[in-house]
mmCIF file of C-alpha atoms in Angstrom:
data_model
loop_
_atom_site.group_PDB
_atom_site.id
_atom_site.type_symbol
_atom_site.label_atom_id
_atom_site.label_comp_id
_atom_site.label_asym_id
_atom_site.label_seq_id
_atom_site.Cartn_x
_atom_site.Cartn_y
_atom_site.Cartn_z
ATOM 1 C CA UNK A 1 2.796 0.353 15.108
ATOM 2 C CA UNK A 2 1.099 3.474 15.411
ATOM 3 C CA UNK A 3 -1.288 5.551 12.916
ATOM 4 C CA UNK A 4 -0.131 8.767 13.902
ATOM 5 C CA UNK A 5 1.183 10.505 11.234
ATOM 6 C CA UNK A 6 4.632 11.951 12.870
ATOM 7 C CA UNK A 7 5.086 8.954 15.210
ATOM 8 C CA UNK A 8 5.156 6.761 11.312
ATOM 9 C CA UNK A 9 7.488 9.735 9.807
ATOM 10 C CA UNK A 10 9.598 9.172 12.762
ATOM 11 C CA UNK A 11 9.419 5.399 12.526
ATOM 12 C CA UNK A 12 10.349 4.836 9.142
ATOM 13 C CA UNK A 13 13.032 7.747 9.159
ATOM 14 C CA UNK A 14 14.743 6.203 11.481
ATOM 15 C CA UNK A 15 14.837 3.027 9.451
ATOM 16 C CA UNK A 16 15.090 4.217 6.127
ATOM 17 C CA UNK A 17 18.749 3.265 5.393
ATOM 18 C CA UNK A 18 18.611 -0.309 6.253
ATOM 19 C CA UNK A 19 15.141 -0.864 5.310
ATOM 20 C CA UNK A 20 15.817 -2.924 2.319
ATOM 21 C CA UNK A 21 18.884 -4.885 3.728
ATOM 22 C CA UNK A 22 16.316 -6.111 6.748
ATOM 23 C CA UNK A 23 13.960 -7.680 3.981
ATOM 24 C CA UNK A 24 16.071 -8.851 1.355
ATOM 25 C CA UNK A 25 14.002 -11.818 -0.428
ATOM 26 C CA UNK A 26 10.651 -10.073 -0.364
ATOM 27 C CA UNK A 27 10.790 -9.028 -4.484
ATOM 28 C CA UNK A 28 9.069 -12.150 -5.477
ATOM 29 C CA UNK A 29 6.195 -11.501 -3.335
ATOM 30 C CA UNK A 30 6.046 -8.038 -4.252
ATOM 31 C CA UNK A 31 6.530 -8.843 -7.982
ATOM 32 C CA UNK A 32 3.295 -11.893 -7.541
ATOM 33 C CA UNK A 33 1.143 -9.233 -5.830
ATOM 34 C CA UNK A 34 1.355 -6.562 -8.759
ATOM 35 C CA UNK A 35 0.869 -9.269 -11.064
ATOM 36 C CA UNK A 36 -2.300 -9.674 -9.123
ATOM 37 C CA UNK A 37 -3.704 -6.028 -9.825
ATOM 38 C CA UNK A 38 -4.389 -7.191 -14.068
ATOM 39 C CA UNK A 39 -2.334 -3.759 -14.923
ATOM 40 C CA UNK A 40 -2.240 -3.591 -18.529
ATOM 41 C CA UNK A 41 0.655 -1.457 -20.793
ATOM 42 C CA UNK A 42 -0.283 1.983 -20.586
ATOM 43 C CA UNK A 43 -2.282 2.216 -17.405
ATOM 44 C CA UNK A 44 -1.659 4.495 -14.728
ATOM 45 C CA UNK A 45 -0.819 3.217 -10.607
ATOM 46 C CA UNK A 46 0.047 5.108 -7.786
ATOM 47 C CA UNK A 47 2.068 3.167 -5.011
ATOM 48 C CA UNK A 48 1.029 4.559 -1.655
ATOM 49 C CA UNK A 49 2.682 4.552 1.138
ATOM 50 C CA UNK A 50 5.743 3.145 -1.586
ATOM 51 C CA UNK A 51 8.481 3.516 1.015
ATOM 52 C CA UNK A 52 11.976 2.706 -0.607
ATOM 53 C CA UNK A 53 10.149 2.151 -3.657
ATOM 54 C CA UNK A 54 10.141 -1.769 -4.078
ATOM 55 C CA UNK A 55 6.634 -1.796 -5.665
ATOM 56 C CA UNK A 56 7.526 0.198 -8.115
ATOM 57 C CA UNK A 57 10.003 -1.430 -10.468
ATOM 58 C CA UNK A 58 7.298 -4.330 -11.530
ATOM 59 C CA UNK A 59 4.365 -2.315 -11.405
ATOM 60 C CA UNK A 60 7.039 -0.051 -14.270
ATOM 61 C CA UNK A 61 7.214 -3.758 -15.815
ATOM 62 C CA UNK A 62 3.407 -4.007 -15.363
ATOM 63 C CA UNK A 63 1.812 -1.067 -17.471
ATOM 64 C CA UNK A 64 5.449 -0.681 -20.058
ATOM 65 C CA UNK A 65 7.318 2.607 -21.004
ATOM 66 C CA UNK A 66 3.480 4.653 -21.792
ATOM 67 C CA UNK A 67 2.318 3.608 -18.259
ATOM 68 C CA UNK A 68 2.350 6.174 -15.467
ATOM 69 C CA UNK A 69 3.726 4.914 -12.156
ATOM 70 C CA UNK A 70 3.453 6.908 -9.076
ATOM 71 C CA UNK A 71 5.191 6.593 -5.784
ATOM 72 C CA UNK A 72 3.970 8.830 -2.865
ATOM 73 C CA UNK A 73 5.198 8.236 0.615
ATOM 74 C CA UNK A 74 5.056 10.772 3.876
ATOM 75 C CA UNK A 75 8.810 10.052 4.856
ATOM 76 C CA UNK A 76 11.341 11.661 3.056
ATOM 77 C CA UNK A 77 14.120 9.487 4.287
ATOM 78 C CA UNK A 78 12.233 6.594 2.470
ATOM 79 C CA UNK A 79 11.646 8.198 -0.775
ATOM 80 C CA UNK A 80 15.472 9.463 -0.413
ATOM 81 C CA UNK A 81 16.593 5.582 -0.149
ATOM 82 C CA UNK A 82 14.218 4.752 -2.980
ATOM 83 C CA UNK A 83 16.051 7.508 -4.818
ATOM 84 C CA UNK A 84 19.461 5.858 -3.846
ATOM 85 C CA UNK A 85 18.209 2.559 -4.937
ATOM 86 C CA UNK A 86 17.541 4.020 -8.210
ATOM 87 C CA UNK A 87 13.997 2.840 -8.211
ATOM 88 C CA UNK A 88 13.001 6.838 -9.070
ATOM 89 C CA UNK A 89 13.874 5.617 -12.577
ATOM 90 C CA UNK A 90 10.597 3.427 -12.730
ATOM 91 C CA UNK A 91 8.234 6.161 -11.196
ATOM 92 C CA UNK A 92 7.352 9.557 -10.220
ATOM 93 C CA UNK A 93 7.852 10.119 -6.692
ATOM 94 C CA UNK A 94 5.867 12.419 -4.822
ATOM 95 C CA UNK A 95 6.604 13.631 -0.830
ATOM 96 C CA UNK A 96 2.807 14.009 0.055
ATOM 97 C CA UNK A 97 0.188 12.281 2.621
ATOM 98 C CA UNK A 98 -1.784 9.621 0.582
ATOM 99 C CA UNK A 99 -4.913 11.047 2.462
ATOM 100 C CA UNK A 100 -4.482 14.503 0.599
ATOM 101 C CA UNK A 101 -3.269 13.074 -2.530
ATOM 102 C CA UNK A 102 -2.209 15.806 -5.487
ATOM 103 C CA UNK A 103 -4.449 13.653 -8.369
ATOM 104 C CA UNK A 104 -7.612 15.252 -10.293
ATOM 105 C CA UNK A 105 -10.503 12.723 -9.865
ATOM 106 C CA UNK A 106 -10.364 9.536 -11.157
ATOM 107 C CA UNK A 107 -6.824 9.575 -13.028
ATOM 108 C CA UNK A 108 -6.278 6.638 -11.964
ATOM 109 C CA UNK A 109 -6.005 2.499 -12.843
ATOM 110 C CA UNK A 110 -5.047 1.131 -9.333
ATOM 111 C CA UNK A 111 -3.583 1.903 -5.920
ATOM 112 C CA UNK A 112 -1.298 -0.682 -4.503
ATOM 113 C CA UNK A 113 -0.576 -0.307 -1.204
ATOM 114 C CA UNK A 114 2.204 -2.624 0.895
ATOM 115 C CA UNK A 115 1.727 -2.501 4.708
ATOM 116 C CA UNK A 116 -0.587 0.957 4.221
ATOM 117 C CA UNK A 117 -3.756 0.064 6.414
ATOM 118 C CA UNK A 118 -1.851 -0.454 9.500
ATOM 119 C CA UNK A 119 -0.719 3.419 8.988
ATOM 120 C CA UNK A 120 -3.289 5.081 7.797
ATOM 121 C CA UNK A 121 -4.814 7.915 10.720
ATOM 122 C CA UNK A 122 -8.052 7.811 9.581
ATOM 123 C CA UNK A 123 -8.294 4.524 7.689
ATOM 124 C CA UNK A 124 -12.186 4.897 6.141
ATOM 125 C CA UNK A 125 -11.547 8.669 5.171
ATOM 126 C CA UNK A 126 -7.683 7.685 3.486
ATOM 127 C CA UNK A 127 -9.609 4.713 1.109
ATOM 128 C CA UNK A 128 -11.889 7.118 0.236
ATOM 129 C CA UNK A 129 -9.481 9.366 -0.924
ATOM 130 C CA UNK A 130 -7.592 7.097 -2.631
ATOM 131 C CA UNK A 131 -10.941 6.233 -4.183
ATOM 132 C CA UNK A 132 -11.227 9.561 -5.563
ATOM 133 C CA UNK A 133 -8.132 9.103 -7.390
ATOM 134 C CA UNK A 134 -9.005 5.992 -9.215
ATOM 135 C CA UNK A 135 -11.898 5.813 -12.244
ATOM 136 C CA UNK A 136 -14.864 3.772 -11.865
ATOM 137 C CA UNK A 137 -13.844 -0.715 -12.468
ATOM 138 C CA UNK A 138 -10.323 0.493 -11.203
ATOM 139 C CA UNK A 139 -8.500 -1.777 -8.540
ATOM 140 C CA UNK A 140 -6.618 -1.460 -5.030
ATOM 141 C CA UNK A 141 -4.470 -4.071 -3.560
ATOM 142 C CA UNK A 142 -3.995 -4.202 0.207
ATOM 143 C CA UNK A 143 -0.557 -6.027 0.639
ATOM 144 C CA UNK A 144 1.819 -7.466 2.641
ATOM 145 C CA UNK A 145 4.827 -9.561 2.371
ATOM 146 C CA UNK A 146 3.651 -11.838 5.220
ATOM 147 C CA UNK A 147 0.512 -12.786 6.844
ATOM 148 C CA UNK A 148 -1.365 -11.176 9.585
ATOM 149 C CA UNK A 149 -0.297 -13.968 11.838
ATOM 150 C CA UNK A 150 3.327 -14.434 11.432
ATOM 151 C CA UNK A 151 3.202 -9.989 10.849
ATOM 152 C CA UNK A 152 2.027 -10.003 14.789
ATOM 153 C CA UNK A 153 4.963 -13.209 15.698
ATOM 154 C CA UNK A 154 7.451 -10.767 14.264
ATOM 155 C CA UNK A 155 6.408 -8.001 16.329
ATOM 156 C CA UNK A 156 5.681 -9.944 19.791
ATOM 157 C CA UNK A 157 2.000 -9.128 19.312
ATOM 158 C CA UNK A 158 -1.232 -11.765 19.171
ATOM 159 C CA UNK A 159 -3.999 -11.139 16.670
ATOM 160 C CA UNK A 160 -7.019 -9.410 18.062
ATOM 161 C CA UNK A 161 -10.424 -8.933 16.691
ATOM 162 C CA UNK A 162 -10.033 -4.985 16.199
ATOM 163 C CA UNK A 163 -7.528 -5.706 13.079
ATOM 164 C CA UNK A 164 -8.358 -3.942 10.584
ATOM 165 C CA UNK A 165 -7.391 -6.377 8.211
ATOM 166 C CA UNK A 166 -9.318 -9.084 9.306
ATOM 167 C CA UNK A 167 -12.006 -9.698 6.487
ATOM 168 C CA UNK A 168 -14.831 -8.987 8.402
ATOM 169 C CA UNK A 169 -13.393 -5.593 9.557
ATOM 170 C CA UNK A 170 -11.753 -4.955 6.362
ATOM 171 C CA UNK A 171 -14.853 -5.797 3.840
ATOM 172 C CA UNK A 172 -17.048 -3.387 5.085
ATOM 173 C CA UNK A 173 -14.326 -0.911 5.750
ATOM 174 C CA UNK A 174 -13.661 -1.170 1.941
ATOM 175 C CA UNK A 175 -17.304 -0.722 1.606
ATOM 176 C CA UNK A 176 -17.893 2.034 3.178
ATOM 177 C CA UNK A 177 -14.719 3.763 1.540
ATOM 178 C CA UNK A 178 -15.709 3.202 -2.228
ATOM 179 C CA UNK A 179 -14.637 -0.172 -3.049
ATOM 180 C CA UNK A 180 -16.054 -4.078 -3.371
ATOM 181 C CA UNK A 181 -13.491 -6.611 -1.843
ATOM 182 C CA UNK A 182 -12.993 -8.832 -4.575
ATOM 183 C CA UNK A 183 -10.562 -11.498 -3.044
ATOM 184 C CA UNK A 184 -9.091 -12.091 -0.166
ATOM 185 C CA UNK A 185 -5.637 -13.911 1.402
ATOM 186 C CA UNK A 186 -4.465 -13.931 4.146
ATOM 187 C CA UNK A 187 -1.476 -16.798 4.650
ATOM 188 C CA UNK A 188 2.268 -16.891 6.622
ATOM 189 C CA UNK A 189 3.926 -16.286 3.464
ATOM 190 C CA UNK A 190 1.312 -13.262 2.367
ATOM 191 C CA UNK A 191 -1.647 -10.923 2.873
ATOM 192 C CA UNK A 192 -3.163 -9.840 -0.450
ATOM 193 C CA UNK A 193 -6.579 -7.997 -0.380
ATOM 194 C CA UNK A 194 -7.959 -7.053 -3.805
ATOM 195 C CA UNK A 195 -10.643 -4.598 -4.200
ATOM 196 C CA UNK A 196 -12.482 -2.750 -7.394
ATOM 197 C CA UNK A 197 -13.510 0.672 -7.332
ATOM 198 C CA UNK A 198 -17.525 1.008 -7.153
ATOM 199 C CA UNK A 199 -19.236 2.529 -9.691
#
């Protein structure tokens, strides 16, 4: 899949519709990985890259009706199917590239992120800005529904070395970006990286 930033609007426009219908039994996962972030009522999580928006109904659950949830995506086709989903009810969503986010410093709790690394154009520079967004002891999660291995079956691909989301590539990635890889998972039934925002 590419990182270019029109060849991903393109992508995912094209898929929008039926995006949900092609992944119908992923909630749980999704629901077990926002668990995983520790949001508390009241806290405040952006969902980047939050495509049709299936994030952000338990991360709504997560921080309760005073919580601030977030949705930002670079496809307006997918925030338009969120929309028709009626996930829009359980966050904000903004049209807007999650590498020139519209936050003042530090505003935030967390960052999830489902299937956002692959994407990004300029991966080191992106987690740095969504660094910037987040206070100091906040947390990102790196997710994905399935593991790297059975994510490149899918697609016909083999794993090479150069993934990013390897954990040797990704830790120091992280690392260099603003963040402290706190736990890592990669299995066939999920890929869950969990980082805290440095000091």
């Amino acid at each position: 899949m590419s990182d270019d930033p029109t060849r991903v609007q393109e992508f995912f426009a094209a898929r929008a519709a039926g995006w949900d219908s092609r992944f119908p039994d992923d909630g749980p996962a999704y629901a077990a990985a926002v668990a995983a972030l520790g949001l508390r009522p009241g806290g405040r999580v952006l969902d980047a890259g939050c495509g049709t928006g299936r994030a952000l109904p338990p991360l709504r659950a997560a921080v309760g009706p005073s919580g601030v949830v977030l949705g930002a995506d670079l496809t307006a086709a997918m925030l338009e199917a969120a929309v028709a989903a009626g996930r829009d009810r359980a966050g904000q969503l903004l049209h807007t590239d999650v590498g020139r986010l519209p936050l003042r410093p530090g505003v935030l709790d967390a960052v999830f992120g489902a299937g956002l690394i692959s994407h990004l154009p300029r991966p080191a520079e992106n987690l740095r800005e969504l660094a910037r967004t987040v206070r100091p002891g906040g947390r990102l999660a790196l997710f994905h529904p399935i593991g790297r291995r059975a994510l490149a079956a899918r697609h016909g691909r083999r794993l090479t070395p150069e993934d990013l989301r390897a954990e040797p590539n990704l830790r120091p990635l992280l690392a260099g970006s603003g963040w402290r890889l706190t736990s890592y998972v990669d299995e066939d039934t999920r890929f869950l990286a969990l980082a805290v925002r440095e000091e």
